[in-house]
Amino acid sequence: MKIIVCVKQVPATNEVRMDPVTNTIIREGVESIINPFDTYALEEAIRLQERFGAEIATISMGIPSVSAVLRETVALGSSQACLLSDRAFAGADTLATAYALAKGIDKIGAFDLIICGKMATDGDTAQVGPMLAEELDIPHLTDISAIEECADGFLICRKQTDDGYARVKVALPALITVTKEINVPRLPSISGLLRGNDSEIPVYSVADVNADTSQTGLSGSPTQVVKTFVPTSTVSGEMLQGSNSEKAAALLQRLAAEKIVSE
Ligand SMILES: Cc1cc2nc3c(=O)[nH]c(=O)nc-3n(C[C@H](O)[C@H](O)[C@H](O)COP(=O)(O)OP(=O)(O)OC[C@H]3O[C@@H](n4cnc5c(N)ncnc54)[C@H](O)[C@@H]3O)c2cc1C
């Protein structure tokens, strides 16, 4: 079984700053980490590797320093890690990101399963996984909180839904995106860290993966960020005073005044 895990490098903070001129994320001077959701994706791949002897490859698209994140994945158990990095990939929206990853995965070769995080903590769209599956013309399942069965060309997964869970069967090859409920990611061993530090991460350009530059980067992105801003809050909270019954009565009064409940 061959599993490919997509990992993204993200800023180690929730307070992402945007360049007001280019409307892109300011990555300079910000500590970077592996996208937290992707650590769960990698851990699930490692667990499948332990159960079924799977081979794991990791892939990322980003700036050259993303190699450090890929070395971490080697430290944990990936045997093949590669980085897509080229000026022609820069400024990609989610569709152009998915296209680039699909071209990189074509280069890696045949696979049974692709695992992505549920979303990236900076872009937050949760679009890349499903778009990547469409690019590769394979089925996908999102928000997976458990792989219950893996046998004979299919997976049975527990999928989180708006009102509970669903058990879903999907034929392989397929792509899944995983939630934090799926496992508890492990830390690398000392020997793993040494292996990761010593690993050479191949860097692929647009030409290396035969990508069509009309579909990569900023110029290949059908969506453009027109404006970014931090929303200002126009409502303020009010702490009700008194005993619990006084607070409940005051709350009822407010709700009745707003005609949310009748008196
Ligand atoms: C309209 C729009 C315009 C944008 N324009 C720009 C821009 O001009 N410049 C710019 O820098 N960014 C831009 N972005 C952000 C950029 O598109 C995203 O950073 C990128 O496409 C990933 O999307 P996401 O962060 O929402 O990931 P999600 O879809 O939330 O990520 C889900 C999963 O997909 C995988 N994944 C996502 N990205 C990668 C990656 N790079 N490598 C490997 N795996 C990955 C991971 O497994 C991740 O957990 C734009 C985004 C939008 C929505």
Tab-separated table of C-alpha atoms and ligand atoms in Angstrom:
chain	number	residue	atom	x	y	z
A	1	MET	CA	0.000	0.000	0.000
A	2	LYS	CA	1.376	3.431	-0.916
A	3	ILE	CA	0.159	6.462	1.024
A	4	ILE	CA	0.868	10.077	0.112
A	5	VAL	CA	0.460	12.718	2.800
A	6	CYS	CA	0.127	16.390	1.827
A	7	VAL	CA	1.714	18.719	4.356
A	8	LYS	CA	1.687	22.487	4.390
A	9	GLN	CA	3.970	24.841	6.285
A	10	VAL	CA	1.999	27.481	8.175
A	11	PRO	CA	2.853	30.390	10.505
A	12	ALA	CA	3.048	29.303	14.161
A	13	THR	CA	0.397	31.824	15.106
A	14	ASN	CA	-3.305	32.365	14.486
A	15	GLU	CA	-2.705	36.062	13.956
A	16	VAL	CA	-1.745	35.881	10.296
A	17	ARG	CA	-0.622	39.259	8.891
A	18	MET	CA	-1.521	40.159	5.317
A	19	ASP	CA	0.462	42.351	2.937
A	20	PRO	CA	-1.948	45.253	2.254
A	21	VAL	CA	-0.505	45.783	-1.245
A	22	THR	CA	-0.312	42.211	-2.607
A	23	ASN	CA	-3.044	40.769	-0.327
A	24	THR	CA	-0.827	37.744	0.345
A	25	ILE	CA	0.224	36.305	3.691
A	26	ILE	CA	3.375	37.874	5.182
A	27	ARG	CA	5.561	34.847	5.915
A	28	GLU	CA	8.862	36.667	6.558
A	29	GLY	CA	9.958	36.902	10.189
A	30	VAL	CA	7.210	34.526	11.349
A	31	GLU	CA	8.111	31.186	12.929
A	32	SER	CA	6.755	28.343	10.788
A	33	ILE	CA	5.453	24.923	11.732
A	34	ILE	CA	3.853	21.947	10.019
A	35	ASN	CA	0.089	22.607	9.680
A	36	PRO	CA	-1.304	21.005	12.884
A	37	PHE	CA	-4.007	19.047	11.000
A	38	ASP	CA	-1.313	17.534	8.759
A	39	THR	CA	0.414	15.978	11.776
A	40	TYR	CA	-2.772	13.916	12.286
A	41	ALA	CA	-2.743	12.976	8.578
A	42	LEU	CA	0.863	11.774	8.862
A	43	GLU	CA	0.205	9.908	12.120
A	44	GLU	CA	-2.695	8.038	10.479
A	45	ALA	CA	-0.426	7.075	7.581
A	46	ILE	CA	2.182	5.791	10.055
A	47	ARG	CA	-0.492	3.724	11.851
A	48	LEU	CA	-1.555	2.188	8.517
A	49	GLN	CA	2.124	1.560	7.776
A	50	GLU	CA	2.472	-0.286	11.089
A	51	ARG	CA	-0.646	-2.373	10.424
A	52	PHE	CA	-0.239	-3.096	6.725
A	53	GLY	CA	3.399	-2.335	5.920
A	54	ALA	CA	2.501	0.710	3.855
A	55	GLU	CA	5.050	2.979	2.221
A	56	ILE	CA	4.655	6.695	2.971
A	57	ALA	CA	5.545	9.655	0.742
A	58	THR	CA	5.079	13.286	1.775
A	59	ILE	CA	4.709	16.284	-0.506
A	60	SER	CA	4.474	20.010	-0.013
A	61	MET	CA	4.316	23.093	-2.185
A	62	GLY	CA	5.983	26.177	-0.828
A	63	ILE	CA	9.133	28.222	-0.418
A	64	PRO	CA	12.559	26.482	-0.133
A	65	SER	CA	12.515	26.605	3.703
A	66	VAL	CA	9.564	24.176	3.645
A	67	SER	CA	12.232	21.449	3.277
A	68	ALA	CA	12.561	21.662	7.082
A	69	VAL	CA	8.940	20.565	7.498
A	70	LEU	CA	9.508	17.689	5.075
A	71	ARG	CA	12.586	16.590	7.060
A	72	GLU	CA	10.295	16.382	10.098
A	73	THR	CA	8.037	14.029	8.131
A	74	VAL	CA	11.046	11.838	7.279
A	75	ALA	CA	11.965	11.828	10.978
A	76	LEU	CA	8.499	10.452	11.706
A	77	GLY	CA	8.393	7.743	9.039
A	78	SER	CA	8.044	9.100	5.493
A	79	SER	CA	10.448	7.313	3.176
A	80	GLN	CA	10.056	9.720	0.253
A	81	ALA	CA	9.554	13.467	0.686
A	82	CYS	CA	9.521	16.086	-2.054
A	83	LEU	CA	8.990	19.819	-2.324
A	84	LEU	CA	7.377	21.717	-5.184
A	85	SER	CA	9.099	25.074	-5.225
A	86	ASP	CA	9.393	27.500	-8.096
A	87	ARG	CA	8.535	31.183	-8.591
A	88	ALA	CA	5.893	29.986	-11.051
A	89	PHE	CA	4.048	28.231	-8.171
A	90	ALA	CA	3.989	31.405	-6.004
A	91	GLY	CA	0.751	33.216	-5.183
A	92	ALA	CA	-1.399	30.169	-5.962
A	93	ASP	CA	-5.029	30.112	-4.899
A	94	THR	CA	-6.552	26.819	-3.771
A	95	LEU	CA	-7.225	25.556	-7.318
A	96	ALA	CA	-3.681	26.310	-8.506
A	97	THR	CA	-2.324	24.696	-5.303
A	98	ALA	CA	-4.365	21.537	-5.957
A	99	TYR	CA	-3.209	21.469	-9.599
A	100	ALA	CA	0.467	21.766	-8.567
A	101	LEU	CA	0.102	19.029	-5.936
A	102	ALA	CA	-1.603	16.765	-8.507
A	103	LYS	CA	1.329	17.236	-10.898
A	104	GLY	CA	3.786	16.478	-8.073
A	105	ILE	CA	1.819	13.352	-7.155
A	106	ASP	CA	1.873	12.229	-10.813
A	107	LYS	CA	5.671	12.436	-10.531
A	108	ILE	CA	5.726	10.373	-7.329
A	109	GLY	CA	3.767	7.652	-9.143
A	110	ALA	CA	1.059	5.140	-8.287
A	111	PHE	CA	-0.630	5.407	-4.880
A	112	ASP	CA	-3.533	3.852	-2.974
A	113	LEU	CA	-4.412	6.623	-0.564
A	114	ILE	CA	-3.797	10.362	-0.179
A	115	ILE	CA	-4.278	11.863	3.275
A	116	CYS	CA	-4.649	15.618	3.828
A	117	GLY	CA	-5.443	17.629	6.919
A	118	LYS	CA	-9.018	18.851	7.296
A	119	MET	CA	-7.749	22.388	6.640
A	120	ALA	CA	-4.717	24.627	6.912
A	121	THR	CA	-4.621	26.983	9.890
A	122	ASP	CA	-3.591	29.987	7.769
A	123	GLY	CA	-5.676	29.723	4.581
A	124	ASP	CA	-8.494	27.927	6.424
A	125	THR	CA	-10.481	27.067	3.289
A	126	ALA	CA	-10.490	23.229	3.498
A	127	GLN	CA	-10.691	23.271	-0.309
A	128	VAL	CA	-7.329	21.808	-1.357
A	129	GLY	CA	-8.091	18.172	-0.426
A	130	PRO	CA	-11.351	17.880	-2.410
A	131	MET	CA	-9.899	19.902	-5.328
A	132	LEU	CA	-6.839	17.645	-5.436
A	133	ALA	CA	-9.076	14.570	-5.600
A	134	GLU	CA	-10.975	16.133	-8.507
A	135	GLU	CA	-7.687	16.930	-10.294
A	136	LEU	CA	-6.640	13.282	-9.905
A	137	ASP	CA	-10.135	11.995	-10.732
A	138	ILE	CA	-10.406	9.880	-7.568
A	139	PRO	CA	-13.142	9.771	-4.892
A	140	HIS	CA	-12.669	11.669	-1.635
A	141	LEU	CA	-14.080	11.805	1.893
A	142	THR	CA	-13.685	14.846	4.143
A	143	ASP	CA	-13.691	15.217	7.952
A	144	ILE	CA	-12.652	11.634	8.701
A	145	SER	CA	-12.344	10.915	12.438
A	146	ALA	CA	-11.501	7.182	12.183
A	147	ILE	CA	-10.432	4.590	9.637
A	148	GLU	CA	-12.445	1.598	10.818
A	149	GLU	CA	-11.461	-0.899	8.142
A	150	CYS	CA	-8.841	-1.041	5.415
A	151	ALA	CA	-9.058	-4.108	3.173
A	152	ASP	CA	-9.131	-5.355	-0.367
A	153	GLY	CA	-9.203	-2.082	-2.230
A	154	PHE	CA	-11.493	-0.096	0.049
A	155	LEU	CA	-11.653	1.868	3.305
A	156	ILE	CA	-14.516	2.160	5.752
A	157	CYS	CA	-14.293	5.490	7.540
A	158	ARG	CA	-16.155	7.373	10.222
A	159	LYS	CA	-17.013	10.777	8.837
A	160	GLN	CA	-17.992	13.689	11.027
A	161	THR	CA	-21.220	15.324	9.849
A	162	ASP	CA	-23.160	18.371	11.045
A	163	ASP	CA	-25.328	16.258	13.310
A	164	GLY	CA	-23.161	13.264	14.212
A	165	TYR	CA	-21.190	10.642	12.322
A	166	ALA	CA	-21.638	8.560	9.174
A	167	ARG	CA	-19.917	5.269	8.262
A	168	VAL	CA	-18.770	5.540	4.665
A	169	LYS	CA	-17.078	3.045	2.353
A	170	VAL	CA	-14.761	4.360	-0.343
A	171	ALA	CA	-12.932	2.490	-3.080
A	172	LEU	CA	-9.168	2.961	-3.366
A	173	PRO	CA	-7.340	4.886	-4.706
A	174	ALA	CA	-8.984	7.701	-2.791
A	175	LEU	CA	-8.258	10.869	-0.841
A	176	ILE	CA	-9.375	11.581	2.704
A	177	THR	CA	-9.052	14.666	4.884
A	178	VAL	CA	-8.769	14.054	8.621
A	179	THR	CA	-9.880	15.791	11.815
A	180	LYS	CA	-7.978	16.026	15.091
A	181	GLU	CA	-10.195	13.314	16.568
A	182	ILE	CA	-8.561	10.587	14.478
A	183	ASN	CA	-5.463	9.966	16.620
A	184	VAL	CA	-2.798	11.488	18.854
A	185	PRO	CA	0.313	12.303	16.792
A	186	ARG	CA	3.566	10.894	18.121
A	187	LEU	CA	6.895	12.666	18.527
A	188	PRO	CA	9.892	11.579	16.435
A	189	SER	CA	12.498	9.224	17.933
A	190	ILE	CA	16.155	10.277	18.225
A	191	SER	CA	17.125	7.937	15.369
A	192	GLY	CA	14.226	9.354	13.339
A	193	LEU	CA	15.434	12.910	13.953
A	194	LEU	CA	18.926	11.944	12.779
A	195	ARG	CA	17.454	10.306	9.659
A	196	GLY	CA	15.362	13.420	8.990
A	197	ASN	CA	18.319	15.792	9.459
A	198	ASP	CA	20.451	13.761	7.054
A	199	SER	CA	17.767	13.452	4.368
A	200	GLU	CA	18.046	15.233	1.034
A	201	ILE	CA	14.679	16.673	-0.015
A	202	PRO	CA	14.320	16.807	-3.820
A	203	VAL	CA	12.940	20.142	-5.011
A	204	TYR	CA	10.815	20.040	-8.153
A	205	SER	CA	10.228	23.000	-10.443
A	206	VAL	CA	7.255	23.569	-12.728
A	207	ALA	CA	9.242	21.960	-15.564
A	208	ASP	CA	10.228	18.953	-13.422
A	209	VAL	CA	6.572	18.007	-12.906
A	210	ASN	CA	5.433	18.986	-16.422
A	211	ALA	CA	3.040	21.590	-15.050
A	212	ASP	CA	1.289	24.002	-17.399
A	213	THR	CA	2.237	27.473	-16.099
A	214	SER	CA	-1.111	28.866	-17.218
A	215	GLN	CA	-2.558	26.830	-14.320
A	216	THR	CA	0.077	27.573	-11.647
A	217	GLY	CA	0.816	30.446	-9.294
A	218	LEU	CA	-0.837	33.846	-9.233
A	219	SER	CA	-1.401	34.009	-12.991
A	220	GLY	CA	-2.968	30.533	-13.016
A	221	SER	CA	-5.341	31.343	-10.140
A	222	PRO	CA	-8.948	32.022	-11.137
A	223	THR	CA	-9.639	33.742	-7.793
A	224	GLN	CA	-7.925	36.944	-6.663
A	225	VAL	CA	-7.974	38.516	-3.211
A	226	VAL	CA	-9.424	42.001	-3.758
A	227	LYS	CA	-9.208	43.201	-0.161
A	228	THR	CA	-8.310	41.766	3.249
A	229	PHE	CA	-9.186	43.302	6.618
A	230	VAL	CA	-9.671	42.376	10.253
A	231	PRO	CA	-13.386	42.818	10.988
A	232	THR	CA	-14.150	45.377	13.715
A	233	SER	CA	-16.666	44.335	16.323
A	234	THR	CA	-19.672	46.660	16.596
A	235	VAL	CA	-21.360	44.832	19.478
A	236	SER	CA	-20.182	44.712	23.057
A	237	GLY	CA	-21.131	42.197	25.720
A	238	GLU	CA	-22.821	43.034	29.006
A	239	MET	CA	-22.296	41.148	32.274
A	240	LEU	CA	-25.541	40.759	34.185
A	241	GLN	CA	-25.203	41.275	37.947
A	242	GLY	CA	-26.967	39.705	40.924
A	243	SER	CA	-27.927	36.203	41.979
A	244	ASN	CA	-28.561	33.496	39.374
A	245	SER	CA	-32.334	34.044	39.506
A	246	GLU	CA	-31.889	37.828	39.211
A	247	LYS	CA	-29.566	37.306	36.233
A	248	ALA	CA	-32.054	34.898	34.607
A	249	ALA	CA	-34.902	37.409	35.110
A	250	ALA	CA	-32.804	40.253	33.682
A	251	LEU	CA	-31.866	38.090	30.684
A	252	LEU	CA	-35.516	37.225	30.030
A	253	GLN	CA	-36.377	40.930	30.206
A	254	ARG	CA	-33.695	41.771	27.616
A	255	LEU	CA	-34.838	38.936	25.291
A	256	ALA	CA	-38.468	40.081	25.618
A	257	ALA	CA	-37.436	43.682	24.846
A	258	GLU	CA	-35.766	42.421	21.661
A	259	LYS	CA	-38.935	40.374	20.916
A	260	ILE	CA	-36.855	37.150	20.936
A	261	VAL	CA	-39.194	35.666	23.574
A	262	SER	CA	-42.666	36.802	24.685
A	263	GLU	CA	-43.114	38.062	28.274
B	1	LIG	C1	-9.171	33.447	-3.215
B	1	LIG	C2	-7.807	33.074	-2.702
B	1	LIG	C3	-6.674	33.678	-3.223
B	1	LIG	C4	-5.406	33.392	-2.702
B	1	LIG	N1	-4.327	34.049	-3.181
B	1	LIG	C5	-3.119	33.802	-2.649
B	1	LIG	C6	-1.987	34.489	-3.065
B	1	LIG	O1	-2.067	35.334	-3.950
B	1	LIG	N2	-0.777	34.214	-2.479
B	1	LIG	C7	-0.681	33.265	-1.488
B	1	LIG	O2	0.418	33.055	-0.972
B	1	LIG	N3	-1.733	32.590	-1.071
B	1	LIG	C8	-2.952	32.834	-1.608
B	1	LIG	N4	-4.026	32.180	-1.148
B	1	LIG	C9	-3.822	31.166	-0.134
B	1	LIG	C10	-3.502	29.874	-0.828
B	1	LIG	O3	-4.444	29.575	-1.798
B	1	LIG	C11	-3.570	28.791	0.188
B	1	LIG	O4	-2.531	28.996	1.121
B	1	LIG	C12	-3.382	27.415	-0.413
B	1	LIG	O5	-4.078	27.256	-1.605
B	1	LIG	C13	-3.884	26.360	0.509
B	1	LIG	O6	-5.194	26.647	0.857
B	1	LIG	P1	-5.570	26.594	2.368
B	1	LIG	O7	-4.476	27.221	3.144
B	1	LIG	O8	-6.935	27.123	2.539
B	1	LIG	O9	-5.529	25.029	2.626
B	1	LIG	P2	-6.699	24.034	2.975
B	1	LIG	O10	-7.505	23.750	1.772
B	1	LIG	O11	-7.427	24.500	4.210
B	1	LIG	O12	-5.763	22.784	3.328
B	1	LIG	C14	-6.284	21.481	3.432
B	1	LIG	C15	-5.140	20.505	3.332
B	1	LIG	O13	-4.596	20.537	2.000
B	1	LIG	C16	-3.194	20.285	2.069
B	1	LIG	N5	-2.464	21.463	1.580
B	1	LIG	C17	-2.909	22.738	1.449
B	1	LIG	N6	-1.943	23.526	0.938
B	1	LIG	C18	-0.872	22.737	0.732
B	1	LIG	C19	0.444	22.957	0.237
B	1	LIG	N7	0.883	24.163	-0.144
B	1	LIG	N8	1.286	21.910	0.170
B	1	LIG	C20	0.877	20.649	0.562
B	1	LIG	N9	-0.348	20.395	1.051
B	1	LIG	C21	-1.205	21.419	1.139
B	1	LIG	C22	-2.854	20.001	3.530
B	1	LIG	O14	-2.978	18.616	3.765
B	1	LIG	C23	-3.964	20.748	4.265
B	1	LIG	O15	-4.217	20.254	5.553
B	1	LIG	C24	-5.283	32.439	-1.667
B	1	LIG	C25	-6.435	31.807	-1.172
B	1	LIG	C26	-7.682	32.102	-1.676
B	1	LIG	C27	-8.899	31.410	-1.111
